[in-house]
Structures are given as structure tokens and as C-alpha cells.
Coordinates of C-alpha atoms in Angstrom, one line a residue:
X1 CA -8.6 11.9 -7.8
X2 CA -10.3 12.9 -4.6
X3 CA -14.1 13.1 -4.4
X4 CA -15.8 15.7 -2.2
X5 CA -17.5 14.9 1.1
X6 CA -20.8 15.8 -0.6
X7 CA -20.1 13.1 -3.3
X8 CA -19.3 10.6 -0.7
X9 CA -22.5 11.3 1.2
X10 CA -24.5 11.1 -2.1
X11 CA -23.0 7.7 -2.8
X12 CA -23.7 6.5 0.8
X13 CA -27.3 7.8 0.6
X14 CA -27.9 6.1 -2.8
X15 CA -26.6 2.8 -1.5
X16 CA -28.8 3.0 1.5
X17 CA -31.9 3.8 -0.7
X18 CA -31.0 1.0 -3.1
X19 CA -30.6 -1.7 -0.4
X20 CA -34.4 -1.5 0.2
X21 CA -37.2 -3.0 -1.9
X22 CA -38.2 -1.0 -5.0
X23 CA -40.9 1.6 -4.2
X24 CA -39.7 2.2 -0.7
X25 CA -40.0 5.8 0.4
X26 CA -37.3 7.3 2.6
X27 CA -37.6 10.3 4.8
X28 CA -34.7 12.7 4.9
X29 CA -34.5 12.5 8.7
X30 CA -34.3 8.7 8.8
X31 CA -31.8 8.6 6.0
X32 CA -29.6 11.3 7.7
X33 CA -29.8 9.5 11.0
X34 CA -29.1 6.0 9.7
X35 CA -26.2 7.1 7.4
X36 CA -24.8 9.7 9.9
X37 CA -25.1 12.5 7.3
X38 CA -25.8 16.1 8.4
X39 CA -29.5 16.8 7.7
X40 CA -29.1 20.1 5.9
X41 CA -26.3 18.6 3.7
X42 CA -28.4 15.6 2.8
X43 CA -31.3 17.9 1.8
X44 CA -29.1 19.6 -0.7
X45 CA -27.7 16.3 -2.0
X46 CA -31.1 14.7 -2.5
X47 CA -32.4 17.8 -4.2
X48 CA -29.5 17.6 -6.7
X49 CA -30.2 13.9 -7.3
X50 CA -33.9 14.6 -7.8
X51 CA -33.2 17.3 -10.3
X52 CA -30.8 14.9 -12.0
X53 CA -33.6 12.4 -12.5
X54 CA -32.2 9.8 -10.1
X55 CA -34.8 10.3 -7.3
X56 CA -38.5 11.2 -7.1
X57 CA -39.9 13.1 -4.1
X58 CA -43.3 12.9 -2.6
X59 CA -44.8 15.5 -0.3
X60 CA -47.1 15.1 2.7
X61 CA -47.7 12.3 5.1
X62 CA -45.7 9.3 4.0
X63 CA -43.7 11.4 1.7
X64 CA -40.0 11.3 1.1
X65 CA -37.7 10.1 -1.6
X66 CA -37.9 7.1 -4.0
X67 CA -35.7 5.9 -6.8
X68 CA -36.7 7.3 -10.2
X69 CA -35.0 4.5 -12.0
X70 CA -33.5 1.1 -11.2
X71 CA -30.2 0.9 -9.3
X72 CA -28.8 -1.0 -12.3
X73 CA -29.2 2.1 -14.4
X74 CA -27.5 4.5 -12.0
X75 CA -23.8 4.8 -12.4
X76 CA -21.2 6.0 -9.9
X77 CA -20.0 8.5 -12.6
X78 CA -23.5 9.9 -13.0
X79 CA -23.8 10.6 -9.2
X80 CA -20.4 12.1 -9.1
X81 CA -21.1 14.3 -12.1
X82 CA -24.3 15.6 -10.7
X83 CA -22.8 16.4 -7.3
X84 CA -19.3 17.5 -8.1
X85 CA -19.6 18.5 -11.8
X86 CA -17.5 17.2 -14.7
X87 CA -15.0 14.6 -13.8
X88 CA -11.5 15.7 -14.5
X89 CA -9.1 13.2 -12.9
X90 CA -6.0 15.2 -13.7
X91 CA -7.0 18.9 -13.8
X92 CA -4.5 21.2 -15.2
X93 CA -1.9 18.5 -15.7
X94 CA 0.9 19.9 -17.7
X95 CA 4.1 17.9 -18.2
X96 CA 7.0 18.3 -20.6
X97 CA 7.1 14.6 -21.2
X98 CA 4.7 13.5 -24.0
X99 CA 5.0 9.9 -22.8
X100 CA 4.0 10.9 -19.3
X101 CA 1.1 13.0 -20.6
X102 CA -0.1 10.1 -22.6
X103 CA 0.1 7.8 -19.6
X104 CA -2.0 10.3 -17.6
X105 CA -4.5 10.5 -20.3
X106 CA -4.8 6.7 -20.5
X107 CA -5.3 6.6 -16.7
X108 CA -8.0 9.2 -16.9
X109 CA -9.8 7.3 -19.7
X110 CA -9.7 4.1 -17.7
X111 CA -11.0 5.8 -14.6
X112 CA -13.8 7.5 -16.5
X113 CA -14.7 4.2 -18.2
X114 CA -15.0 2.5 -14.8
X115 CA -17.1 5.3 -13.3
X116 CA -19.5 5.3 -16.3
X117 CA -19.8 1.5 -16.4
X118 CA -20.1 0.7 -12.6
X119 CA -23.6 0.9 -11.3
X120 CA -25.1 1.0 -7.8
X121 CA -26.2 -2.6 -8.3
X122 CA -22.5 -3.6 -9.0
X123 CA -21.5 -2.0 -5.7
X124 CA -24.3 -3.6 -3.8
X125 CA -23.3 -7.0 -5.2
X126 CA -19.7 -6.5 -4.0
X127 CA -21.1 -5.5 -0.6
X128 CA -23.2 -8.7 -0.4
X129 CA -20.2 -10.9 -1.5
X130 CA -17.9 -9.3 1.1
X131 CA -20.6 -9.6 3.8
X132 CA -21.1 -13.3 3.0
X133 CA -17.7 -14.2 4.2
X134 CA -17.9 -16.1 7.5
X135 CA -14.8 -16.5 9.7
X136 CA -16.6 -18.6 12.4
X137 CA -14.8 -21.6 13.6

């Protein structure tokens, strides 16, 4: 399975937004600059995430994007589905071997289960754990 660049940018943007305190408003320009995401591409992504119920937008001075729900309720699978459409890990897989087909189906189910059970909060916790390692002597 390979995710699109658009999906990667969406995940990076969501992690950046979720690292901040709840209620923080993000401007598209700041987010694009900080995450090195092309501005026009990010505008499209954030619009998709807003329409999908993950983000709220506010217009005017001090406007921007905010989370519409807690990071613990936003799954990786939900973001990928909104941005790239239905997740099909093995599209068009045809094999003459029933055993191999069964193995592929099992792999797909495990991957979909992980994607639908792993939240942005889970990823941020892993990020904090990995960042906490200190190799100083």
C-alpha cells in the first residue's frame, strides 16, 4: 500500500494541529510554512478535512482552522479515507492460489483494523516517547 502525497500532507498537518493546545487556531500560511507543504495543496486538504468534520474554519481576523473533535477521536484511516477515498490495500488482486488470496485478504483486514483503531493521539504519544530518548553522555 502506498499513500498519496496529499494524504501524507494531511497527516502531517493534522499532527501539527494536534500538537498544540485545544482551541488553538491555525492560519493556512503558518501551517504551510512550518510543515513545508505547498500552500495551494494545503488549502485543498484542509477544505476536505473541514467538510469531513475533522476541522472547523473561522473567517476574518484571527481566523483559521481548529479541531472539530479531539485528536483521540480522529483515526489515521478516517484521514486517509477522506483524502484518498476508500482504502483498498490490494486493488485488483487476482491470484490462482486460494491460499495466497486468503493470506492477502487477512493482510488487508489487519491493515484496515490498524488504520481504523490508530488515532492521532496514538501517533503523538509515540512521537513523545521517541523524542524522550536522550543519548547524552
